[in-house]
XYZ file of C-alpha atoms in Angstrom:
274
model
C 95.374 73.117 91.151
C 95.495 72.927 94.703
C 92.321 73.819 96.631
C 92.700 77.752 98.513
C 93.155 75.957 102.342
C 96.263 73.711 100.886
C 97.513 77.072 99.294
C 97.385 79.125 102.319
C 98.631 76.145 104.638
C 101.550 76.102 102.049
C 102.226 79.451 102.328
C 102.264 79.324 106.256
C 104.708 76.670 106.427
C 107.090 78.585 103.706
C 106.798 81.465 105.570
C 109.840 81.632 107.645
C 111.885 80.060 105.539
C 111.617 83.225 102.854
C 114.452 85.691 103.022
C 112.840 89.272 102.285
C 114.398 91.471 99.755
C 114.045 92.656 96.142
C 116.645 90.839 94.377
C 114.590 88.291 93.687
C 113.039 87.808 89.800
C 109.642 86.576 91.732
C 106.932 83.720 90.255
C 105.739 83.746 87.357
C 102.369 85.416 86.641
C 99.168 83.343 87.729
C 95.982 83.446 85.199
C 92.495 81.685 86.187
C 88.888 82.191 85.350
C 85.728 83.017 87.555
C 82.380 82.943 87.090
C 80.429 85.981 89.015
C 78.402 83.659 91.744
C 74.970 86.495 92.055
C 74.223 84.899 95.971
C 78.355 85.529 96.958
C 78.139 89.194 95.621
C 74.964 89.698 97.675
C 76.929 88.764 100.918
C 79.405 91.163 99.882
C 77.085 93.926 99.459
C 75.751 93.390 102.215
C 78.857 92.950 104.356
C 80.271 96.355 103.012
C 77.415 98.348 102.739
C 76.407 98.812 98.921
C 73.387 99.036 97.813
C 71.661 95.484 97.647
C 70.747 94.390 94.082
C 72.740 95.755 91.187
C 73.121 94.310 87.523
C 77.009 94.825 88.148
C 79.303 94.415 90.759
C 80.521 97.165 93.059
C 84.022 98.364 92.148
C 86.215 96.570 94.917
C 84.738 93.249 93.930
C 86.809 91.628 91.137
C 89.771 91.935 93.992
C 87.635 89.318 95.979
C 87.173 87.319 92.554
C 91.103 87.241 92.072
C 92.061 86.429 95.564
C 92.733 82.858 95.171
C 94.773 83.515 92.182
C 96.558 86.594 94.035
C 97.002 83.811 97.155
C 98.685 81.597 95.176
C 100.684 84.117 93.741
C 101.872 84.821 97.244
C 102.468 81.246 98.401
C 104.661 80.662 95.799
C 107.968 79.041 96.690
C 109.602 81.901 94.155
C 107.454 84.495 96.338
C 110.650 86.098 98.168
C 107.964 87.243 101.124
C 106.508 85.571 103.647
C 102.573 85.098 103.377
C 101.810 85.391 106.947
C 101.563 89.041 108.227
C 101.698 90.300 105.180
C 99.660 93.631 104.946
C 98.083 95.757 102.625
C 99.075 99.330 102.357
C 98.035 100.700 99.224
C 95.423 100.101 96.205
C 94.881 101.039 92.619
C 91.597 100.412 90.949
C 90.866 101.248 87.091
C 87.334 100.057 85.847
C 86.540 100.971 82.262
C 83.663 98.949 82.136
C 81.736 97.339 85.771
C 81.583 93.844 84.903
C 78.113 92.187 85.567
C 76.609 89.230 86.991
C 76.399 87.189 84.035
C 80.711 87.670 82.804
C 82.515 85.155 83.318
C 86.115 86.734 83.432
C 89.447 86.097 82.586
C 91.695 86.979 85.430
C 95.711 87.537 85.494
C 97.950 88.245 88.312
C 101.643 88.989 88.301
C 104.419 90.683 90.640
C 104.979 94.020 89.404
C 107.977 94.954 91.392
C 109.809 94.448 94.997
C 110.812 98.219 96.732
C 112.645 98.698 99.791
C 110.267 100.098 102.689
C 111.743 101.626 106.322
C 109.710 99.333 107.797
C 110.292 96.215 105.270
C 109.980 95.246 101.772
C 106.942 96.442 99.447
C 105.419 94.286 96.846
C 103.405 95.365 93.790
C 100.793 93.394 92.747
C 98.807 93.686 89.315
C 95.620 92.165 88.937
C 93.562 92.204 85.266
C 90.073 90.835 84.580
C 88.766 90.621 81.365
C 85.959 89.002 79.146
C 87.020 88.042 75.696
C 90.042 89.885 76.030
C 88.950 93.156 76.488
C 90.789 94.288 80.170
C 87.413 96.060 82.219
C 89.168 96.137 85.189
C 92.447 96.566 87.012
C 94.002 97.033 90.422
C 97.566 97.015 91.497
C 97.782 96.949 95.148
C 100.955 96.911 97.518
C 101.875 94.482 100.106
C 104.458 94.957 103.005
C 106.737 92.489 104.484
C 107.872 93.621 108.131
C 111.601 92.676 108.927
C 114.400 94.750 109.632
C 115.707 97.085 107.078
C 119.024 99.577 106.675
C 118.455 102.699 108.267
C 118.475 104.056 104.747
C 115.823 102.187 103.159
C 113.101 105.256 102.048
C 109.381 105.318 103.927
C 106.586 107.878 102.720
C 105.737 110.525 104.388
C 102.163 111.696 103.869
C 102.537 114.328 105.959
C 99.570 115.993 108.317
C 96.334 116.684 106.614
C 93.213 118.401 108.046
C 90.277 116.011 108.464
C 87.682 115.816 105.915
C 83.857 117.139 107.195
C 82.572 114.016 108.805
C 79.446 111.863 107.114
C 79.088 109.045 108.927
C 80.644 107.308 112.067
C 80.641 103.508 112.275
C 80.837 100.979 115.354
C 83.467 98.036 113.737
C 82.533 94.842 115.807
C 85.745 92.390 117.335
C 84.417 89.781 115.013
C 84.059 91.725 111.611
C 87.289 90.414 110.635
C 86.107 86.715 110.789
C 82.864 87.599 108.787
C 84.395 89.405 106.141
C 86.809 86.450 105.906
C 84.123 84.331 105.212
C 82.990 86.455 102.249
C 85.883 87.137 100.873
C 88.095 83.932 101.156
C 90.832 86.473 102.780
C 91.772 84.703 106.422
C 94.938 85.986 107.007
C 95.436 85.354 110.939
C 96.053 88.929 111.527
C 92.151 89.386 110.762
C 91.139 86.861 112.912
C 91.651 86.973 116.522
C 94.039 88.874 118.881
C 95.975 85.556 119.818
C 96.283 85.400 115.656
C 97.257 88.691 115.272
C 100.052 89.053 118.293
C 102.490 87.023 116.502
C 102.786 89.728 113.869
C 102.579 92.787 115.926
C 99.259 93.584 116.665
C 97.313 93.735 119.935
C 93.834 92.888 118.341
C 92.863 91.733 115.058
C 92.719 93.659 112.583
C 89.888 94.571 110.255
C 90.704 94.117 106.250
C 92.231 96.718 104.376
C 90.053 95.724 101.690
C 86.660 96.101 103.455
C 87.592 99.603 104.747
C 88.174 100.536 101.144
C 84.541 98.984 100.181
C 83.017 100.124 103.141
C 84.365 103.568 102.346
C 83.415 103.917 98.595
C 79.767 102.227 99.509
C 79.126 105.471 101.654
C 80.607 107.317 99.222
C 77.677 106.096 96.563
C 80.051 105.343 93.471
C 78.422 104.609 90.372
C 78.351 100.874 89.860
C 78.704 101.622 86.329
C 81.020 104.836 85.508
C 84.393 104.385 84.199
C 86.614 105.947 87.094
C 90.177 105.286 88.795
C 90.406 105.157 92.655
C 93.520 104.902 94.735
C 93.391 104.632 97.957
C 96.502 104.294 100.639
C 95.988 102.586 104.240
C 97.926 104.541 106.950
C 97.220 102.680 110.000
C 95.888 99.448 110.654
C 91.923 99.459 112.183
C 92.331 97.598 115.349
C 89.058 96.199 116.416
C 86.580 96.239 117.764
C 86.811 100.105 117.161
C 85.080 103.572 116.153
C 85.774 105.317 112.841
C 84.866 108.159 111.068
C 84.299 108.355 107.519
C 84.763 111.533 105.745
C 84.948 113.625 102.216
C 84.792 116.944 100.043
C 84.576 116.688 96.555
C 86.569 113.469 95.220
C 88.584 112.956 98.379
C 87.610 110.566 101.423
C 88.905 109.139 104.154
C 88.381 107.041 107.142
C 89.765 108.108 110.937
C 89.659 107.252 114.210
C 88.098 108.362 117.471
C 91.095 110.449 118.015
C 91.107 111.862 114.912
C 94.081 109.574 113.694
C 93.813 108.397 109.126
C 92.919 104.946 108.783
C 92.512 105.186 105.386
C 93.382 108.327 102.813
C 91.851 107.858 98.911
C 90.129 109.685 96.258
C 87.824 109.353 93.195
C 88.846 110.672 89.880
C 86.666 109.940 86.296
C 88.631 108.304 83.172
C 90.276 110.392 81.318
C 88.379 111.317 77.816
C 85.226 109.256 79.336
């Protein structure tokens, strides 16, 4: 198996030689195992804002776990979308049980589907982790191609909703991209810097989908243990350095900027029958 670097360097140089669509059958799935390294998940608490010490790992974490499976996934040559710029826009999380520090998990990843986007094409990505084959967690997130589309390809249209009451307002650094990176393995050059980032559309690096989701349920103070689904969908990238707003009533948060603008739109519901 090729180390992560070599994947991502082959996925960079495939990159604009794939022809976007979704009439493509896509790789096959991608299965690996990880062990749960206690000083990495530190860093990542710390990085996102969870409490410090835990006997389990905070919800988003098994996503970090899978990413050089779900990378390699990506830079497949059957992969129909390019790697570079690609950008999250939604996420799915089921935990029925939090794994903890000393699992050593079984992980899977697979293509779920290709869908037409106004702006592109969507992937869906499925992720599983399990210990001795019992599934504790899940996640299907969506990734979005940019390239020009029909006129009649569908978008979603979330529609205006009034802000949430305000908890907590954070100051995102220029580098915070770069230092999550390092965490989490993710370097995508649109994270980076802003001469990274211009290629794909972007002014100024932008921070991780994936750390605005972690950052978000961290304030929210989510169980590390409690059964639960979240779903989350990212409206607008967080260009930084920048100034957001966190906010929630009941089971709903969010994440908006100084003008009041979503970043980020999810909500918090138990397990059914749990």
């Amino acid at each position: 198996m090729a180390p992560l670097p070599l994947t991502l360097l082959k996925g960079a140089l495939l990159s604009p030689f794939k022809r976007p669509g979704t009439g493509h059958p896509g790789p096959p799935g991608r299965q690996g195992r990880a062990r749960i390294a206690p000083g990495r998940v530190d860093a990542y608490r710390r990085i996102c804002g969870f409490a410090p010490t835990g006997a389990t790992v905070p919800l988003p974490y098994p996503h970090v776990l899978a990413f050089p499976l779900t990378t390699r996934l990506l830079a497949a040559r059957a992969f129909p979308l390019p790697l570079l710029g690609l950008v999250h826009t939604s996420i799915e999380v089921v935990r029925h049980r939090a794994p903890r520090l000393t699992d050593e998990l079984d992980l899977t990843a697979y293509v779920e589907r290709l869908t037409p986007h106004h702006r592109g094409t969507e992937a869906t990505v499925a992720l599983e982790a399990a210990v001795a084959g019992t599934v504790l967690w899940e996640s299907r997130s969506t990734y979005l191609a940019r390239h020009r589309t029909p006129t009649t390809a569908p978008g979603r249209s979330p529609g205006a909703e009034p802000p949430l009451p305000t908890g907590a307002r954070w100051h995102l650094a220029a580098g915070l991209g770069r230092r999550y990176g390092a965490v989490s393995g993710d370097r995508n050059p649109i994270h980076l810097h802003p001469l990274t980032a211009r290629p794909f559309g972007f002014p100024r690096a932008i921070a991780h989908g994936m750390w605005t989701f972690a950052r978000c349920l961290a304030e929210y103070g989510l169980d590390d243990t409690e059964p639960v689904r979240v779903t989350a969908g990212f409206r607008a990238p967080v260009l930084l350095p920048a100034t957001v707003t966190y906010g929630r009533r009941g089971q709903d948060f969010e994440l908006r900027d100084s003008a009041g603008r979503p970043h980020l739109r999810g909500r918090v519901e138990p397990l059914a029958g749990r």
